RNA sequence: GGGGCUGUAGCUCAGCCGGAUAGAGCGACGGUUUCCUAAACCGUAGGUCGUGGGUUCGAGUCCCGCCAGCCCCGCCA
């Protein structure tokens, strides 16, 4: 549909310029070329598209908007290329031009899409520069908890969409693997399990969280331990081999635990933690000094921020070197930005860098981004974007906690979703008297449970806080994963009962309004993907897929497929097939696999 | 005190850079099954878009003030 929209837009623009040549010249001279304001029709009865450009011209042309619209329409109707695309346009309301595409054109588009594995979504060329998506980013020696849920799920979905569009995507896991907490962890490890430092896999650290707690408790209670821990940090940063090995051990252990969750959620990540940027930190500060951005304040090296107009900002400065000479997280973040935009081999050569972190870090990133921009590290056309998301709240509207008031572990949260799903499925099977293999039940519960967690998160606009509710996300009706998965299953049922290998007629022939509604919904897929790529809002894709499922279910309910006679039967099978392809691809881009039966 | 985000139906949320009579889902109420999975479909009720101004032919959407909630605010990430 994008291709058609582009064609229509240029035809409209041509009509506009032919109808009002003087205004077109004047507008171009003023740097504000005429715009037909082509948009999708706001209601089905208005056709496929509407052009609102006539309304804007009313004032400069001192003519009634409907009169202007009529002049544009007259030009359009004189254009044979337009006539090949659309039925005669209609002027409605204050001066909207409503456009309806020729039905046979829509049917042909459906046919073309069935033969296209990309379903009409254009791929960016080979010359595409890398896009960095920085997401998930847990801390070493800590367990992943509900706070990592949104970054992980949203980041993965965005990466999938960008990859599908053909961008080389670097999925970076910026893990917290460097910092003062390693002093106490290593000191504790050395004292509790010295064997681990000399023999591979001698000790299973087991529950790293418990280990972290023990170390923290000693650190808080024991002054001598504190001193040893601080010395340990210095040794680690100085490259002491034993300290490095202990650090490596902790990282390896954490990595294995993270990986179990990533495998379960089918998420690929390239680990590149904070420590990776250590060698660059000196150079970062030197760069900032050379750019004249550094100011010493209270012994710390700072960059003071500016407002949009270049005036001094009231925001606190970005500190890149502490008064004790050490670097902090802002320095690391700056080093990461510099590295990611820098050309290979000294950097990633990225043109777009995306950070998926909670909204609470907005001001931190705003400051760091400004410094990077003023330091000249962002190449022309380079995009640096913070993709913020809101808190995960419980149904009481407060930050999600367990009943005991603890942080919710991600693993346990996923377990509960799958368990609830399985219980629900078993109850339903019993009610319907269905018998299924254990393996089937496990597969369905796992797929639906995890899909529900992902979809619930992705389907709301990420900028607002998100109210977590197992009952809502697992509901079988409404904008939920189970509802969408069920639509796929229905189509799979049709395929099993004889629709699988059927030859499709050409041209496809549609007669029922439910068929046309489905056709129009299907053809919007390409536009939605490009919108998600641009706006980085996965909920747009979710809404689209939900609407597609609704339109399909209406069609399925009201229009027979297998029992119809050809050519209707074949044409309807084509719609089923394309619906299934679109739902599978779309859900796949959200990181959600589909099922044949459920 | 400074900054950010949010405020739309009883509840959870959309609203695609200003366009036609503000949309879903849940919940409520009522209906549909000799037929491809009823995990579905159809219908009814329900909104002063926090509030007061402003800009505009046109504002849920843009600007300003105010109110409420959440979050952030210099050497932690």
XYZ file of C-alpha atoms (C1' of nucleotides) in Angstrom:
675
model
C 0.000 0.000 0.000
C 2.976 2.318 0.494
C 3.796 2.128 -3.188
C 0.260 3.135 -4.069
C 0.248 5.913 -1.498
C 3.434 7.342 -2.960
C 2.022 7.227 -6.467
C -1.180 8.885 -5.313
C 0.735 11.558 -3.477
C 2.675 12.582 -6.569
C -0.479 12.557 -8.667
C -2.184 14.792 -6.122
C 0.795 17.084 -6.002
C 0.738 17.331 -9.797
C -2.967 18.117 -9.773
C -2.428 20.743 -7.107
C 0.308 22.452 -9.105
C -1.667 22.376 -12.338
C -4.758 23.749 -10.624
C -2.901 26.530 -8.828
C 0.399 27.172 -10.641
C 0.972 30.608 -9.143
C 0.398 29.384 -5.612
C 2.736 26.452 -6.245
C 5.549 28.727 -7.336
C 4.967 31.089 -4.427
C 4.866 28.236 -1.937
C 8.076 26.733 -3.251
C 9.747 30.123 -3.110
C 8.709 30.470 0.511
C 10.302 27.105 1.256
C 6.906 25.600 2.040
C 5.994 23.561 -1.028
C 2.337 22.659 -1.443
C 1.295 19.498 0.346
C -1.800 17.533 -0.653
C -1.900 16.163 2.916
C -2.656 12.636 1.880
C -3.714 10.472 4.809
C -5.468 7.152 5.331
C -9.243 7.622 5.339
C -10.474 8.250 8.849
C -13.477 5.972 8.262
C -14.117 3.092 5.882
C -17.077 4.864 4.280
C -14.719 7.628 3.146
C -12.772 5.197 0.979
C -9.073 4.383 1.266
C -7.418 7.767 1.470
C -8.302 11.361 2.071
C -6.515 14.504 0.939
C -6.905 17.484 3.268
C -4.724 19.899 1.321
C -7.582 21.989 -0.023
C -8.508 23.235 3.452
C -5.073 24.710 4.059
C -5.134 26.631 0.792
C -8.391 28.411 1.531
C -6.763 31.337 3.271
C -3.852 32.100 0.894
C -6.038 31.620 -2.197
C -9.037 33.399 -0.697
C -11.348 30.796 -2.092
C -13.852 28.450 -0.536
C -12.195 25.138 0.370
C -14.750 23.085 -1.510
C -14.133 25.171 -4.616
C -10.400 24.494 -4.298
C -11.088 20.805 -3.820
C -13.214 20.823 -6.964
C -10.371 22.351 -8.973
C -7.968 19.689 -7.715
C -10.441 16.933 -8.501
C -10.921 18.264 -12.014
C -7.173 17.974 -12.596
C -7.083 14.506 -11.090
C -9.848 13.277 -13.344
C -7.933 14.505 -16.353
C -4.957 12.352 -15.327
C -5.185 8.837 -16.820
C -2.657 7.502 -14.283
C -4.987 8.569 -11.500
C -7.944 6.971 -13.232
C -6.027 3.692 -13.304
C -5.647 3.775 -9.519
C -8.852 5.277 -8.190
C -12.565 5.516 -8.676
C -13.875 9.050 -9.222
C -12.970 11.119 -6.138
C -15.577 12.665 -3.899
C -15.549 15.994 -2.124
C -16.970 15.796 1.357
C -17.458 17.893 4.468
C -15.635 21.231 4.511
C -13.386 20.230 1.605
C -11.916 16.774 2.066
C -11.158 14.819 -1.070
C -12.017 11.182 -0.539
C -10.224 8.614 -2.629
C -11.227 5.033 -3.207
C -8.846 2.597 -4.874
C -10.098 0.411 -7.693
C -11.105 -2.970 -6.272
C -9.238 -4.951 -8.904
C -6.082 -3.068 -7.921
C -6.482 -4.137 -4.281
C -7.078 -7.744 -5.303
C -3.947 -7.677 -7.458
C -1.968 -6.272 -4.498
C -3.109 -9.215 -2.372
C -1.921 -11.600 -5.062
C 1.428 -9.892 -5.304
C 1.901 -10.016 -1.567
C 1.179 -13.728 -1.382
C 4.195 -14.276 -3.580
C 6.421 -11.977 -1.542
C 8.122 -13.348 1.568
C 8.587 -9.758 2.791
C 4.836 -9.142 2.501
C 5.381 -5.860 0.733
C 7.816 -4.404 3.253
C 10.735 -2.856 1.403
C 14.265 -3.711 2.523
C 16.887 -1.019 3.002
C 19.792 -1.358 0.622
C 23.106 -3.111 1.182
C 24.760 0.147 2.107
C 22.807 0.370 5.343
C 24.935 1.484 8.281
C 24.726 -0.384 11.579
C 22.052 0.416 14.111
C 22.909 -0.152 17.763
C 20.111 -1.241 20.068
C 21.268 -1.111 23.671
C 18.856 -3.046 25.860
C 18.338 -5.429 28.785
C 21.606 -4.533 30.574
C 21.399 -6.347 33.909
C 24.116 -6.122 36.544
C 26.668 -8.872 37.012
C 26.198 -10.854 40.208
C 22.589 -9.830 40.492
C 19.522 -11.634 39.313
C 17.342 -10.379 36.523
C 14.126 -9.026 37.942
C 10.949 -7.383 36.782
C 12.860 -4.138 36.248
C 14.659 -5.760 33.313
C 11.483 -7.069 31.720
C 10.473 -4.096 29.643
C 13.908 -3.177 28.350
C 14.528 -6.764 27.310
C 11.207 -7.313 25.584
C 10.862 -3.893 23.952
C 14.506 -3.798 22.904
C 14.262 -7.216 21.311
C 11.117 -6.303 19.379
C 12.666 -3.088 18.072
C 15.821 -4.953 17.079
C 13.728 -7.530 15.219
C 11.854 -4.870 13.276
C 15.064 -3.066 12.354
C 16.693 -6.343 11.312
C 13.720 -7.250 9.176
C 14.017 -3.921 7.435
C 17.547 -4.928 6.542
C 19.599 -2.847 8.944
C 22.681 -4.496 10.364
C 21.673 -4.416 14.018
C 24.089 -4.613 16.914
C 22.109 -5.889 19.889
C 24.289 -4.773 22.752
C 23.937 -5.926 26.326
C 25.611 -3.132 28.284
C 25.912 -5.207 31.460
C 27.082 -3.664 34.700
C 30.353 -5.544 34.937
C 32.583 -2.846 36.355
C 32.423 -0.720 39.427
C 33.136 -0.519 43.085
C 30.808 -3.386 44.011
C 33.334 -5.810 42.479
C 35.781 -5.004 45.236
C 33.588 -6.549 47.866
C 32.475 -9.418 45.648
C 36.010 -10.450 44.787
C 37.242 -10.064 48.340
C 34.397 -12.217 49.547
C 35.029 -14.804 46.836
C 38.735 -15.002 47.625
C 37.987 -15.637 51.274
C 35.052 -17.996 50.888
C 36.163 -20.042 47.896
C 39.853 -19.574 47.175
C 39.930 -22.836 45.222
C 37.752 -21.257 42.567
C 40.590 -18.988 41.565
C 43.019 -21.725 40.649
C 40.828 -24.602 39.464
C 38.315 -24.300 36.685
C 34.714 -24.880 37.797
C 35.904 -25.880 41.265
C 33.074 -24.063 42.882
C 29.529 -23.540 41.803
C 28.580 -20.142 43.067
C 25.011 -21.271 42.883
C 22.722 -18.517 43.888
C 24.677 -15.424 42.990
C 22.067 -13.265 44.631
C 22.718 -14.898 47.981
C 26.432 -14.507 47.377
C 25.961 -10.824 46.645
C 23.918 -10.390 49.806
C 26.583 -12.071 51.945
C 29.288 -9.859 50.496
C 27.167 -6.762 51.000
C 26.377 -7.711 54.584
C 30.065 -8.138 55.388
C 30.909 -4.892 53.628
C 28.360 -3.010 55.696
C 29.374 -4.597 59.003
C 33.133 -5.113 58.818
C 35.485 -2.174 58.461
C 38.553 -4.271 57.753
C 36.576 -5.973 54.965
C 35.757 -2.563 53.541
C 39.422 -1.655 53.419
C 40.349 -4.918 51.701
C 37.498 -4.376 49.232
C 38.720 -0.924 48.274
C 42.235 -2.265 47.786
C 40.731 -5.007 45.652
C 39.120 -2.464 43.335
C 42.505 -0.869 42.786
C 44.094 -4.251 42.082
C 41.348 -5.182 39.645
C 41.643 -1.927 37.767
C 45.407 -2.298 37.775
C 45.058 -5.627 36.002
C 46.167 -7.955 38.805
C 45.840 -11.478 37.331
C 44.226 -13.088 40.376
C 41.690 -10.292 40.716
C 40.966 -10.460 37.017
C 40.353 -14.186 37.263
C 37.962 -13.723 40.161
C 36.147 -11.015 38.237
C 35.988 -13.243 35.178
C 34.555 -16.040 37.262
C 31.761 -13.863 38.562
C 30.979 -12.585 35.091
C 30.931 -16.080 33.603
C 28.603 -17.308 36.260
C 26.225 -14.401 35.783
C 26.345 -14.782 32.043
C 25.229 -18.394 32.314
C 22.285 -17.406 34.477
C 21.270 -14.538 32.180
C 21.574 -16.808 29.186
C 19.029 -19.249 30.580
C 16.463 -16.472 30.591
C 17.446 -15.137 27.197
C 17.162 -18.644 25.726
C 13.765 -19.060 27.243
C 12.583 -15.758 25.773
C 14.406 -16.401 22.489
C 16.467 -13.250 22.729
C 19.900 -12.838 21.218
C 22.306 -10.330 22.702
C 25.915 -9.473 22.287
C 27.436 -8.884 25.688
C 29.583 -5.819 25.758
C 29.679 -4.543 29.292
C 30.893 -1.349 30.819
C 34.395 -2.795 31.197
C 34.744 -2.866 27.411
C 35.016 0.908 27.356
C 37.645 1.203 30.093
C 40.533 1.699 27.692
C 38.694 4.669 26.111
C 37.899 6.653 29.225
C 41.105 8.702 29.328
C 40.707 9.604 25.678
C 37.092 10.619 26.207
C 38.040 13.099 28.887
C 40.966 14.325 26.801
C 38.622 14.863 23.851
C 36.240 16.888 25.968
C 39.122 18.956 27.314
C 40.387 19.579 23.782
C 36.897 20.668 22.730
C 36.958 23.200 25.548
C 33.973 21.670 27.283
C 35.574 20.697 30.582
C 35.277 22.774 33.702
C 36.858 21.853 37.016
C 34.347 22.246 39.805
C 34.990 21.178 43.374
C 37.820 19.003 42.112
C 35.592 17.166 39.629
C 35.846 17.536 35.868
C 32.438 18.606 34.589
C 30.628 19.613 31.444
C 27.982 22.233 32.161
C 24.840 21.899 30.105
C 23.069 24.395 27.871
C 19.410 25.061 27.257
C 17.969 24.780 23.752
C 18.893 28.381 23.055
C 22.486 27.941 24.188
C 21.976 29.604 27.551
C 23.211 27.980 30.740
C 20.985 25.151 31.920
C 19.865 24.729 35.496
C 20.416 21.006 35.176
C 23.375 19.667 37.126
C 26.547 19.235 35.077
C 27.682 15.931 33.631
C 30.612 14.764 35.743
C 33.156 12.851 33.706
C 35.928 12.580 36.259
C 35.365 12.446 39.973
C 37.412 14.532 42.397
C 39.328 11.356 43.360
C 40.384 10.986 39.717
C 38.052 8.057 39.013
C 35.567 7.825 36.179
C 31.867 7.240 36.589
C 28.936 5.949 34.588
C 28.543 9.145 32.589
C 32.117 8.724 31.353
C 31.373 5.145 30.341
C 28.174 6.157 28.574
C 30.041 8.872 26.707
C 32.780 6.434 25.750
C 30.112 4.056 24.461
C 28.500 6.760 22.317
C 31.862 7.805 20.914
C 32.826 4.217 20.138
C 29.497 3.320 18.561
C 29.494 6.220 16.132
C 33.219 6.061 15.363
C 34.219 4.425 12.083
C 35.627 0.903 12.158
C 38.024 -0.473 13.233
C 38.088 1.951 16.175
C 34.318 1.850 16.484
C 31.027 0.404 15.279
C 30.346 2.935 12.538
C 26.707 3.238 13.606
C 24.304 5.812 12.183
C 21.605 5.254 14.750
C 22.074 4.389 18.407
C 19.029 3.453 20.474
C 18.894 3.124 24.266
C 15.994 1.197 25.723
C 15.962 2.159 29.398
C 13.403 3.347 31.903
C 12.110 6.881 31.733
C 13.807 7.735 35.019
C 17.089 7.986 33.172
C 15.773 10.570 30.727
C 17.648 13.510 32.191
C 20.858 11.509 32.464
C 20.690 10.627 28.776
C 19.653 14.130 27.770
C 22.808 15.425 29.451
C 25.098 12.779 28.068
C 23.651 13.123 24.565
C 24.180 16.858 24.626
C 27.810 16.428 25.639
C 28.346 13.888 22.852
C 26.807 16.239 20.321
C 28.890 19.209 21.441
C 31.999 17.058 21.408
C 31.297 16.367 17.745
C 31.031 12.599 18.075
C 27.735 12.264 16.264
C 28.264 12.162 12.494
C 25.992 14.126 10.140
C 22.684 12.343 9.899
C 23.518 10.257 12.948
C 20.631 9.597 15.316
C 21.008 9.134 19.031
C 17.779 8.180 20.741
C 16.620 7.343 24.216
C 13.609 5.042 24.058
C 12.098 5.472 27.508
C 9.484 3.293 29.120
C 7.420 3.565 32.297
C 7.474 1.520 35.465
C 5.958 -1.904 35.876
C 3.219 -1.499 38.431
C 1.077 -3.999 40.254
C -2.709 -3.898 40.092
C -2.641 -1.577 43.086
C -0.908 1.021 40.932
C 2.310 0.810 42.921
C 5.674 -0.547 41.852
C 5.341 -4.299 41.373
C 6.514 -6.342 44.385
C 5.930 -9.817 45.732
C 3.462 -10.291 48.565
C 6.409 -10.272 50.929
C 7.477 -6.943 49.508
C 10.515 -8.251 47.593
C 11.543 -7.542 44.047
C 9.860 -9.942 41.628
C 12.362 -12.250 39.944
C 11.975 -12.467 36.205
C 12.297 -16.241 36.219
C 9.486 -16.610 38.729
C 7.295 -14.175 36.884
C 7.628 -16.210 33.683
C 7.040 -19.444 35.612
C 3.813 -18.101 37.005
C 2.545 -16.999 33.595
C 3.182 -20.475 32.175
C 1.689 -22.221 35.214
C -1.476 -20.145 35.112
C -1.750 -20.801 31.421
C -1.372 -24.530 31.885
C -3.988 -24.641 34.625
C -6.381 -22.718 32.426
C -5.720 -24.973 29.445
C -6.253 -28.153 31.500
C -9.503 -26.820 32.883
C -10.696 -26.036 29.376
C -9.658 -29.450 28.048
C -11.577 -31.111 30.860
C -14.649 -28.997 30.159
C -14.596 -29.839 26.470
C -13.726 -33.484 27.060
C -10.600 -33.108 24.910
C -7.600 -35.370 25.410
C -4.141 -34.097 24.601
C -0.585 -35.347 25.057
C 1.475 -33.975 27.903
C 3.925 -32.546 25.372
C 1.134 -30.628 23.651
C -0.043 -29.125 26.917
C 3.471 -28.094 27.864
C 4.157 -26.544 24.483
C 0.907 -24.605 24.368
C 1.204 -23.376 27.959
C 4.798 -22.292 27.466
C 4.164 -20.547 24.175
C 0.967 -18.830 25.249
C 2.270 -17.915 28.711
C 5.454 -16.279 27.468
C 3.619 -14.686 24.549
C 1.134 -13.190 26.983
C 3.883 -11.599 29.077
C 5.629 -10.169 26.027
C 2.495 -8.999 24.265
C 1.003 -7.308 27.309
C 4.159 -5.264 27.677
C 4.485 -4.405 24.000
C 0.843 -3.562 23.404
C 0.638 -0.415 25.507
C 2.405 2.774 24.587
C 5.717 2.250 26.338
C 6.059 5.798 27.654
C 3.390 5.357 30.295
C 3.668 3.174 33.371
C 2.465 -0.315 32.753
C 0.069 -2.129 35.036
C 1.013 -5.771 35.217
C -1.871 -8.234 35.500
C -1.722 -11.959 34.819
C -5.510 -12.107 34.573
C -5.663 -9.474 31.877
C -2.709 -10.641 29.791
C -3.890 -14.254 29.780
C -7.490 -13.375 28.951
C -8.731 -15.186 25.905
C -10.567 -12.223 24.516
C -9.517 -8.662 23.944
C -6.156 -7.271 22.869
C -4.107 -10.175 24.205
C -1.640 -12.741 22.908
C -4.084 -15.650 23.295
C -6.650 -13.881 21.111
C -4.113 -13.298 18.333
C -2.680 -16.801 18.589
C -6.178 -18.209 18.326
C -6.736 -16.431 15.025
C -3.612 -18.120 13.650
C -4.877 -21.467 14.937
C -8.228 -20.997 13.206
C -6.501 -20.462 9.893
C -4.277 -23.476 10.499
C -7.493 -25.446 11.017
C -8.755 -24.414 7.604
C -5.459 -25.429 6.041
C -5.630 -28.862 7.713
C -9.137 -29.460 6.452
C -8.312 -29.086 2.838
C -7.150 -25.566 2.290
C -3.437 -26.266 2.336
C -2.455 -27.085 -1.216
C -5.315 -25.446 -3.066
C -4.335 -23.534 -6.175
C -5.296 -19.885 -5.923
C -7.257 -18.237 -8.703
C -5.856 -15.329 -10.640
C -7.215 -12.749 -10.547
C -8.595 -13.046 -7.039
C -12.266 -12.240 -6.794
C -13.947 -10.680 -3.777
C -17.592 -9.835 -3.288
C -18.381 -9.618 0.436
C -17.759 -6.538 2.599
C -15.958 -8.745 5.160
C -13.548 -9.805 2.413
C -12.834 -6.228 1.424
C -12.324 -5.193 5.018
C -9.765 -7.963 5.390
C -8.055 -7.025 2.122
C -7.700 -3.405 3.204
C -6.395 -4.336 6.635
C -3.866 -6.789 5.189
C -2.470 -4.227 2.783
C -1.595 -1.821 5.568
C 1.120 -4.045 6.997
C 4.033 -2.404 5.164
C 3.153 1.058 6.401
C 2.896 -0.118 9.983
C 6.347 -1.687 9.926
C 7.924 1.490 8.612
C 6.145 3.471 11.257
C 7.495 1.247 14.026
C 10.970 1.548 12.552
C 10.681 5.318 12.680
C 8.789 5.904 15.927
C 10.132 2.892 17.846
C 6.667 2.182 19.229
C 5.917 -1.560 19.106
C 2.358 -0.960 20.314
C 1.533 0.310 16.839
C 2.297 -3.134 15.462
C 0.285 -4.760 18.258
C -2.770 -2.621 17.525
C -2.494 -3.460 13.865
C -2.266 -7.205 14.493
C -5.171 -7.067 16.945
C -7.322 -5.242 14.414
C -6.286 -7.726 11.752
C -7.359 -10.585 14.028
C -10.687 -8.902 14.689
C -11.338 -8.302 11.007
C -10.350 -11.864 10.249
C -12.599 -13.302 12.958
C -15.527 -11.358 11.549
C -14.751 -12.716 8.108
C -14.351 -16.244 9.466
C -17.629 -16.004 11.319
C -19.698 -14.592 8.511
C -18.153 -15.854 5.288
C -17.738 -19.564 4.531
C -14.365 -20.577 3.101
C -14.077 -24.324 2.539
C -17.773 -24.692 1.859
C -17.775 -21.978 -0.796
C -17.620 -22.648 -4.545
C -14.730 -21.512 -6.691
C -13.603 -18.877 -7.484
C -14.813 -17.504 -4.138
C -13.311 -20.482 -2.289
C -9.832 -19.992 -3.725
C -9.940 -16.238 -3.219
C -10.992 -16.687 0.394
C -8.252 -19.253 0.936
C -5.833 -16.661 -0.404
C -7.052 -14.203 2.224
C -6.654 -16.846 4.933
C -3.158 -17.624 3.812
C -2.066 -14.001 3.672
C -3.669 -13.330 7.053
C -1.737 -16.212 8.577
C 1.495 -15.059 6.929
C 0.967 -11.514 8.186
C 0.106 -12.566 11.737
C 3.060 -14.945 11.903
C 5.493 -12.402 10.561
C 4.102 -9.604 12.717
C 4.085 -11.655 15.899
C 7.540 -12.930 14.997
C 8.768 -9.335 14.882
C 7.441 -8.967 18.413
C 9.402 -12.042 19.457
C 6.283 -14.209 19.700
C 6.093 -17.645 18.027
C 2.735 -19.030 16.879
C 0.986 -22.410 17.204
C -0.895 -24.713 14.836
C -3.328 -25.899 17.484
C -4.184 -24.746 20.969
C 13.049 24.697 44.556
C 14.385 22.885 39.237
C 13.245 19.271 35.391
C 10.637 15.135 33.003
C 6.425 11.964 32.211
C 1.303 11.162 32.895
C -4.093 12.749 33.439
C -9.362 10.320 27.599
C -15.896 5.631 29.410
C -16.682 2.124 35.987
C -11.472 -0.496 34.920
C -7.056 -1.156 31.431
C -5.617 1.587 27.354
C -5.441 3.500 21.729
C -5.740 7.945 19.376
C -0.327 7.415 13.520
C 3.548 15.373 13.740
C -3.955 19.911 13.860
C -8.885 17.366 10.268
C -15.239 14.901 9.305
C -19.959 12.551 14.705
C -13.304 10.924 20.198
C -12.102 4.737 19.478
C -10.927 -0.370 21.404
C -10.852 -4.177 25.052
C -12.556 -5.674 29.822
C -16.605 -5.345 33.041
C -22.408 -4.646 32.733
C -26.877 -5.840 29.961
C -29.154 -8.557 25.692
C -28.595 -11.932 21.464
C -26.073 -15.873 17.966
C -23.984 -22.707 17.479
C -27.531 -29.249 12.895
C -21.957 -25.509 9.354
C -13.989 -24.507 8.644
C -12.096 -24.728 16.898
C -18.062 -20.348 20.402
C -10.608 -19.263 23.095
C -15.566 -16.644 18.302
C -19.366 -13.263 16.428
C -23.575 -9.418 16.705
C -26.050 -5.584 19.518
C -27.165 -1.905 23.870
C -25.635 1.419 27.677
C -21.397 4.385 29.114
C -16.884 10.380 27.848
C -17.465 18.502 29.438
C -10.627 14.162 26.614
C -7.806 17.032 34.740
C -8.847 22.478 34.648
C -8.743 27.839 32.864
C -7.078 30.754 28.970
C -4.740 31.320 23.965
C -3.362 30.162 18.581
C -6.391 28.205 14.186
C -11.246 27.677 9.110
C -10.682 23.400 12.570
C -7.576 21.424 19.121
C -7.766 15.143 22.854
C -3.466 16.646 19.682
C 0.115 23.034 19.518
C 1.343 27.422 23.329
C 0.770 29.598 28.490
C -1.169 29.277 33.605
C -3.149 26.136 37.409
C -4.424 21.243 39.893
C -3.331 15.997 40.796
C -0.195 11.490 40.477
C 4.529 9.238 39.443
C 9.756 9.743 38.495
C 14.620 12.294 38.319
C 17.852 16.156 40.290
C 26.539 16.938 40.851
C 30.969 12.924 41.994
C 25.857 5.176 42.289
C 23.973 3.046 37.283
